[in-house]
Coordinates of C-alpha atoms and ligand atoms in Angstrom, one line a residue:
M1345 CA 1.8 22.6 12.3
K1346 CA -1.2 21.1 10.8
K1347 CA -1.8 17.5 12.0
V1348 CA -2.6 14.7 9.4
L1349 CA -4.3 11.6 9.4
I1350 CA -4.7 9.1 6.4
F1351 CA -6.6 6.7 5.3
G1352 CA -5.7 4.4 3.0
S1353 CA -1.7 5.0 3.5
T1354 CA -0.4 2.0 1.7
G1355 CA -2.0 2.8 -1.2
V1356 CA -0.6 5.4 -4.2
I1357 CA -2.2 8.5 -2.7
G1358 CA -1.9 8.1 0.2
R1359 CA 2.0 7.1 -0.4
S1360 CA 2.2 10.5 -2.3
T1361 CA 1.2 11.8 0.9
L1362 CA 3.6 10.8 2.8
D1363 CA 5.9 12.7 0.4
V1364 CA 4.8 15.5 0.4
I1365 CA 4.8 15.6 4.5
R1366 CA 8.4 14.2 4.1
R1367 CA 9.7 17.0 2.4
D1368 CA 7.8 19.4 4.8
R1369 CA 7.7 18.1 8.7
N1370 CA 7.7 21.8 9.9
N1371 CA 4.3 22.4 8.6
F1372 CA 2.8 18.8 9.1
K1373 CA 2.7 16.0 11.8
V1374 CA 0.9 12.6 10.7
I1375 CA -0.4 11.5 13.5
G1376 CA -2.4 8.8 12.2
L1377 CA -2.2 6.2 9.4
C1378 CA -4.6 3.7 8.5
V1379 CA -4.1 0.4 6.3
Y1380 CA -6.2 -2.1 4.6
K1381 CA -4.0 -4.9 5.2
N1382 CA -0.6 -4.1 4.0
I1383 CA 2.1 -4.1 7.5
K1384 CA 4.6 -4.4 6.3
L1385 CA 4.8 -1.1 4.7
L1386 CA 3.0 -0.1 7.6
K1387 CA 5.6 -0.7 9.6
E1388 CA 8.1 1.5 7.9
Q1389 CA 5.9 4.1 8.2
I1390 CA 5.1 3.9 11.5
D1391 CA 8.8 4.1 11.8
E1392 CA 9.1 7.0 9.9
F1393 CA 6.4 9.3 10.8
E1394 CA 5.7 8.1 14.7
P1395 CA 2.3 8.3 14.2
E1396 CA 0.5 8.1 17.6
Y1397 CA -2.7 6.4 16.1
V1398 CA -2.7 3.3 13.9
C1399 CA -5.4 1.1 12.2
V1400 CA -5.4 -1.8 10.6
V1401 CA -8.9 -3.0 8.7
E1402 CA -7.8 -6.4 8.7
R1403 CA -8.6 -7.9 12.1
N1404 CA -6.6 -11.2 11.8
V1405 CA -3.2 -9.0 10.0
G1406 CA -3.2 -5.9 12.3
E1407 CA -2.9 -8.9 15.4
S1408 CA 0.3 -9.5 15.0
L1409 CA 1.4 -6.1 14.9
Q1410 CA 4.2 -4.9 16.3
T1411 CA 3.4 -1.1 17.1
G1412 CA 5.6 0.2 19.8
K1413 CA 5.3 1.8 22.9
G1414 CA 2.1 4.9 24.1
R1415 CA 1.2 4.4 20.3
K1416 CA -2.7 3.0 19.9
L1417 CA -3.7 0.6 17.6
F1418 CA -7.5 -0.1 16.2
L1419 CA -8.3 -2.7 14.4
G1420 CA -11.4 -4.2 11.8
E1421 CA -14.7 -2.8 11.0
E1422 CA -14.9 -1.5 15.1
G1423 CA -11.2 0.1 15.0
L1424 CA -11.9 2.2 12.0
R1425 CA -15.1 3.7 12.9
E1426 CA -12.9 4.8 16.4
F1427 CA -10.0 5.8 14.5
S1428 CA -11.8 8.2 12.1
S1429 CA -13.3 9.5 15.6
V1430 CA -9.9 10.8 16.6
K1431 CA -9.8 14.9 16.5
A1432 CA -6.8 16.6 13.3
D1433 CA -6.7 19.3 11.3
I1434 CA -6.8 17.4 8.2
S1435 CA -7.8 13.8 6.8
V1436 CA -6.3 12.6 3.8
M1437 CA -9.6 9.9 2.8
A1438 CA -7.6 7.8 0.3
I1439 CA -9.1 4.4 0.9
S1440 CA -11.1 3.2 -2.1
G1441 CA -14.7 1.7 -2.8
V1442 CA -17.8 2.3 -1.0
S1443 CA -16.5 0.7 2.2
S1444 CA -15.1 4.7 2.7
L1445 CA -18.1 6.0 2.8
N1446 CA -18.3 5.7 7.1
P1447 CA -15.4 7.0 7.8
L1448 CA -15.5 10.2 5.7
L1449 CA -18.8 10.8 7.5
T1450 CA -17.3 10.3 10.9
T1451 CA -14.2 12.1 10.4
I1452 CA -15.8 15.4 8.8
E1453 CA -17.1 15.8 12.0
N1454 CA -13.6 15.9 13.9
V1455 CA -11.6 17.7 11.6
E1456 CA -11.5 20.9 9.6
M1457 CA -10.3 19.8 6.1
V1458 CA -10.6 17.0 4.4
A1459 CA -9.8 16.6 1.1
L1460 CA -10.8 13.6 -0.6
A1461 CA -9.1 11.1 -2.6
N1462 CA -11.9 8.6 -2.9
K1463 CA -14.9 8.1 -5.8
E1464 CA -17.0 6.1 -4.9
S1465 CA -18.6 8.4 -1.7
L1466 CA -19.6 10.6 -3.9
V1467 CA -20.4 8.3 -6.4
V1468 CA -22.4 6.4 -4.4
G1469 CA -23.3 9.3 -1.5
G1470 CA -22.6 12.2 -2.7
F1471 CA -26.3 13.7 -1.3
L1472 CA -24.7 12.4 2.7
V1473 CA -21.4 13.9 2.5
K1474 CA -22.3 17.6 1.4
E1475 CA -24.8 17.0 3.7
Q1476 CA -22.1 16.5 6.7
A1477 CA -20.0 19.1 5.8
R1478 CA -22.6 21.4 5.6
K1479 CA -23.6 20.5 9.4
F1480 CA -19.8 20.6 11.0
N1481 CA -19.1 22.9 9.1
T1482 CA -16.1 21.1 7.3
K1483 CA -14.7 22.0 4.2
I1484 CA -13.6 19.8 1.9
I1485 CA -11.1 20.0 -1.0
P1486 CA -10.7 18.1 -4.1
I1487 CA -7.5 15.4 -4.6
D1488 CA -8.4 13.7 -8.1
S1489 CA -6.4 15.8 -10.4
E1490 CA -9.5 17.1 -13.0
I1491 CA -11.7 18.5 -9.8
S1492 CA -8.4 20.1 -8.4
A1493 CA -8.0 21.8 -11.3
L1494 CA -12.3 22.4 -11.7
F1495 CA -11.8 24.4 -7.9
Q1496 CA -9.3 26.1 -8.7
L1497 CA -10.5 27.6 -11.7
L1498 CA -13.6 28.2 -10.7
N1499 CA -12.6 29.8 -7.1
L1500 CA -10.1 32.0 -9.7
K1501 CA -13.2 33.1 -12.5
G1502 CA -16.4 32.8 -10.3
R1503 CA -19.1 31.6 -12.2
D1504 CA -21.0 34.8 -13.6
G1505 CA -20.8 34.3 -17.3
L1506 CA -20.2 30.6 -17.2
E1507 CA -20.9 28.2 -19.8
K1508 CA -19.5 24.6 -19.7
V1509 CA -16.7 22.7 -17.3
Y1510 CA -14.5 20.0 -19.4
L1511 CA -13.1 17.3 -17.2
T1512 CA -9.7 16.4 -19.6
A1513 CA -9.4 12.2 -19.9
S1514 CA -6.2 10.4 -21.0
G1515 CA -8.3 8.0 -22.7
G1516 CA -6.7 5.2 -20.3
S1517 CA -4.5 2.4 -21.8
L1518 CA -6.3 1.7 -25.0
L1519 CA -7.2 4.5 -26.8
H1520 CA -5.7 4.4 -29.8
W1521 CA -6.9 0.4 -30.0
E1522 CA -9.8 -1.0 -32.5
K1523 CA -13.4 -1.5 -31.4
K1524 CA -13.1 -5.2 -31.6
D1525 CA -9.6 -5.6 -29.9
I1526 CA -10.6 -3.3 -27.0
E1527 CA -13.2 -5.7 -26.9
R1528 CA -10.2 -8.6 -26.1
A1529 CA -7.8 -7.0 -24.4
G1530 CA -6.0 -8.1 -21.6
V1531 CA -5.0 -7.7 -18.2
K1532 CA -2.0 -6.3 -19.1
D1533 CA -2.6 -4.3 -22.0
V1534 CA -5.8 -3.0 -19.9
L1535 CA -3.0 -2.1 -16.2
N1536 CA -0.1 -0.4 -18.8
H1537 CA -1.9 3.5 -18.3
P1538 CA 0.4 5.7 -19.8
V1539 CA 0.4 8.4 -18.1
W1540 CA -0.7 7.5 -14.4
K1541 CA 0.5 5.0 -11.9
M1542 CA -2.9 4.0 -9.7
G1543 CA -4.7 1.1 -8.2
K1544 CA -6.1 -1.6 -10.7
R1545 CA -10.1 -0.5 -10.8
I1546 CA -8.7 2.4 -11.2
T1547 CA -7.0 1.5 -14.7
V1548 CA -9.1 0.0 -15.4
D1549 CA -12.0 2.0 -15.4
S1550 CA -9.8 5.0 -17.0
A1551 CA -9.7 2.2 -19.4
T1552 CA -13.4 1.8 -20.1
L1553 CA -14.0 5.7 -19.3
V1554 CA -16.1 4.8 -16.1
N1555 CA -13.7 6.9 -14.3
K1556 CA -14.4 10.2 -15.9
G1557 CA -17.9 9.0 -15.7
F1558 CA -17.5 9.2 -12.0
E1559 CA -15.6 12.5 -12.0
V1560 CA -18.9 13.8 -13.6
V1561 CA -20.8 12.6 -11.3
E1562 CA -17.6 14.3 -8.6
T1563 CA -18.4 17.3 -10.8
H1564 CA -22.0 17.3 -10.0
Y1565 CA -21.6 17.8 -6.0
F1566 CA -18.7 19.3 -5.6
F1567 CA -19.1 22.4 -7.2
D1568 CA -23.5 22.1 -7.6
L1569 CA -23.5 22.4 -11.6
D1570 CA -26.4 20.5 -13.7
Y1571 CA -25.1 17.9 -15.7
R1572 CA -25.1 19.5 -18.7
F1573 CA -23.0 21.8 -17.8
I1574 CA -20.8 18.8 -17.8
D1575 CA -18.1 17.3 -20.7
I1576 CA -15.4 15.6 -21.8
I1577 CA -12.9 16.1 -23.5
I1578 CA -9.7 13.4 -24.6
H1579 CA -6.6 14.8 -23.8
K1580 CA -3.5 12.0 -24.1
E1581 CA -0.8 14.1 -22.3
C1582 CA -2.8 15.1 -19.0
L1583 CA -0.8 18.1 -18.6
M1584 CA -4.4 20.1 -19.0
H1585 CA -6.3 18.7 -16.2
A1586 CA -9.9 21.1 -16.7
M1587 CA -11.1 23.7 -18.4
I1588 CA -13.8 25.8 -18.3
K1589 CA -15.9 28.4 -20.4
F1590 CA -17.2 31.1 -20.4
K1591 CA -20.2 32.8 -22.5
D1592 CA -18.0 35.1 -24.7
N1593 CA -16.8 32.2 -25.8
I1594 CA -13.0 31.8 -23.5
F1595 CA -11.8 29.6 -21.9
F1596 CA -9.0 29.4 -19.1
A1597 CA -7.6 26.3 -18.3
C1598 CA -5.8 24.8 -15.1
F1599 CA -2.2 23.4 -16.8
Y1600 CA -0.1 21.1 -14.1
N1601 CA 2.9 17.4 -15.1
P1602 CA 1.0 15.1 -14.4
D1603 CA 2.3 13.8 -10.4
M1604 CA -0.6 13.8 -8.0
R1605 CA 1.7 15.0 -5.3
I1606 CA 1.1 18.7 -6.6
P1607 CA -3.2 18.1 -6.0
I1608 CA -2.2 16.6 -3.1
S1609 CA -0.4 19.4 -1.5
F1610 CA -2.5 21.6 -3.0
A1611 CA -5.4 20.7 -0.5
L1612 CA -2.6 19.9 2.3
Y1613 CA -1.5 24.4 2.7
Y1614 CA -4.8 25.5 1.4
P1615 CA -5.0 28.3 1.0
E1616 CA -2.0 29.0 1.1
R1617 CA -0.3 27.9 -2.7
R1618 CA 3.1 26.1 -1.5
S1619 CA 5.0 22.9 -2.8
S1620 CA 7.3 20.6 -1.2
I1621 CA 7.7 19.1 -4.6
E1622 CA 10.7 19.4 -7.0
D1623 CA 10.4 22.3 -10.1
F1624 CA 9.0 20.5 -13.4
N1625 CA 10.9 22.2 -16.4
F1626 CA 8.0 21.9 -18.7
F1627 CA 9.9 24.3 -21.3
S1628 CA 13.3 21.9 -21.5
K1629 CA 12.0 19.8 -24.8
P1630 CA 9.2 19.9 -27.3
A1631 CA 6.2 19.3 -26.1
S1632 CA 2.5 19.6 -27.8
L1633 CA -1.1 19.7 -26.3
S1634 CA -3.8 17.3 -28.4
F1635 CA -7.5 17.3 -27.7
S1636 CA -10.2 15.0 -29.2
P1637 CA -13.8 14.3 -28.9
V1638 CA -14.9 11.5 -26.4
D1639 CA -15.5 8.2 -29.2
Y1640 CA -19.4 6.6 -27.4
E1641 CA -19.6 3.7 -29.7
K1642 CA -16.0 2.5 -28.7
F1643 CA -16.7 3.1 -24.8
P1644 CA -20.0 2.4 -24.6
L1645 CA -20.1 1.9 -20.6
L1646 CA -19.0 5.8 -20.2
K1647 CA -22.8 6.4 -22.0
V1648 CA -23.9 4.2 -19.1
I1649 CA -22.7 6.2 -16.1
L1650 CA -23.8 9.7 -17.7
E1651 CA -27.4 7.8 -17.8
A1652 CA -27.7 6.3 -14.5
A1653 CA -25.9 10.0 -13.4
K1654 CA -28.8 11.6 -14.4
R1655 CA -31.3 9.2 -13.3
G1656 CA -30.2 9.1 -9.9
G1657 CA -31.8 7.3 -7.5
N1658 CA -29.7 4.0 -6.6
S1659 CA -29.0 3.7 -10.4
L1660 CA -25.0 4.5 -9.3
V1661 CA -25.1 2.4 -6.4
V1662 CA -25.9 -0.3 -8.5
V1663 CA -23.6 0.4 -11.0
N1664 CA -20.7 0.8 -9.4
A1665 CA -21.6 -1.9 -7.1
C1666 CA -21.5 -4.1 -10.3
D1667 CA -18.5 -1.9 -12.1
E1668 CA -16.2 -3.5 -9.3
V1669 CA -17.6 -6.6 -9.0
A1670 CA -17.0 -7.3 -13.2
V1671 CA -13.2 -5.3 -13.1
D1672 CA -12.3 -7.6 -10.3
Y1673 CA -14.0 -10.6 -12.8
F1674 CA -11.8 -9.4 -15.3
L1675 CA -8.7 -8.8 -13.3
K1676 CA -8.7 -12.4 -12.0
E1677 CA -8.9 -13.2 -16.2
K1678 CA -12.6 -14.9 -14.9
I1679 CA -13.8 -12.4 -18.1
S1680 CA -12.9 -11.4 -21.0
F1681 CA -13.0 -7.0 -21.3
Y1682 CA -15.6 -7.1 -23.3
G1683 CA -17.4 -8.3 -19.9
I1684 CA -16.7 -5.6 -18.0
F1685 CA -19.4 -4.1 -19.8
K1686 CA -21.9 -6.9 -20.2
A1687 CA -22.3 -7.8 -16.5
V1688 CA -23.0 -3.8 -15.9
D1689 CA -25.6 -3.2 -19.4
Y1690 CA -26.9 -6.4 -18.0
I1691 CA -27.9 -5.0 -14.9
F1692 CA -28.4 -1.6 -15.9
N1693 CA -31.0 -3.0 -17.1
L1694 CA -32.3 -5.2 -14.0
Y1695 CA -32.4 -2.5 -11.4
E1696 CA -36.2 -1.0 -10.8
Y1697 CA -34.9 2.7 -10.0
K1698 CA -35.4 3.7 -6.2
E1699 CA -34.7 6.8 -4.6
V1700 CA -32.6 6.2 -1.8
N1701 CA -31.8 8.7 1.1
S1702 CA -29.8 7.2 3.6
L1703 CA -27.1 4.9 4.6
E1704 CA -29.0 1.4 4.8
E1705 CA -30.3 2.0 1.5
I1706 CA -26.9 1.7 -0.2
F1707 CA -25.9 -0.2 1.2
F1708 CA -28.9 -2.3 0.5
W1709 CA -28.5 -1.4 -2.9
D1710 CA -25.1 -1.8 -3.6
R1711 CA -25.8 -5.7 -1.2
W1712 CA -28.3 -6.5 -3.6
A1713 CA -25.8 -5.0 -7.4
R1714 CA -22.6 -7.4 -6.0
E1715 CA -24.8 -10.5 -5.5
K1716 CA -26.5 -10.2 -9.4
T1717 CA -23.5 -9.0 -10.3
E1718 CA -21.7 -12.7 -9.1
E1719 CA -24.7 -14.7 -10.7
Y1720 CA -25.1 -13.2 -13.6
L1721 CA -20.9 -13.7 -14.0
R1722 CA -20.8 -17.3 -13.1
K1723 CA -23.0 -18.4 -15.4
L1724 CA -20.9 -16.1 -18.0
C1725 CA -17.5 -17.3 -17.1
Ligands
MG2862 MG1 -9.0 11.8 -12.0

């Protein structure tokens, strides 16, 4: 029986994880649930899964929560730190944003394995996460579908003669739009992702392809691969999640139904190959797969992310923070879709390259970029 902690249990990944566990109570026991502020759903989850530990990061919201007898309730940032110190077999890290970095580093000390869904922690602090995992001998298994696929492909085929790895991209909600229309796309258009149901920021980041840029960074850290070995291919059906190519021109691909419960199951059961979810019959109706190169002219933000990744230092910290602020402005309809690109481009030309070696430095540059972006966007709207 594996004891599981879930960080971000009311989000899309958290709910999918609980669905996998709901179907196999003999192998998994949820011992902790952590949410930002959705206590309505948290209450239902507590009744169903009866965890020993509960954490609500938004203190004011959590204070009113009746968790029931014998259950430990943690509140606020301090509470999140204590929750991250709970011993378990698996932590599912599905809190979004850079605020996951601290609890991630702490939980790595206290569990056998982390199933990692959060991207920003690797984007801004990949070197810290890797060092911590090595120090405490904790396995990190990716949940992100493309990274999970690559993890499996590289485990199966090894790296001898490896030439390239390919991440597939759905292309997001605006894939078939003309460039001039993309610039003016509305919130509704952008949130209407053709395949995946995800959180709002990541859905916008899929439409700008920023999300794919972040996955290139994840790939770099997870597999110690230089950026020149990583490529992106548009594949709108989202059935193929990654491919690897060897020097003899032979490709291997990882293929599964676009259902996040599949990579989540893979991580939870790892290294066993099992599943608690229903089988999906691909071949019950005709289907086809399409592939096309990325149009960087239409999606200029991706180029900025990849350039920031290659520069290293504080570059990705700054770009990530700016993108998050700008996406929030867009979702509130204060700026146009193209405004996101303008903001990131502005910050990318403004910041000065500096090395980052610590959490403090990461958070310094994160705050710096947020402030500068706010200043810029307030003038723009
Ligand atoms: Mg993904």
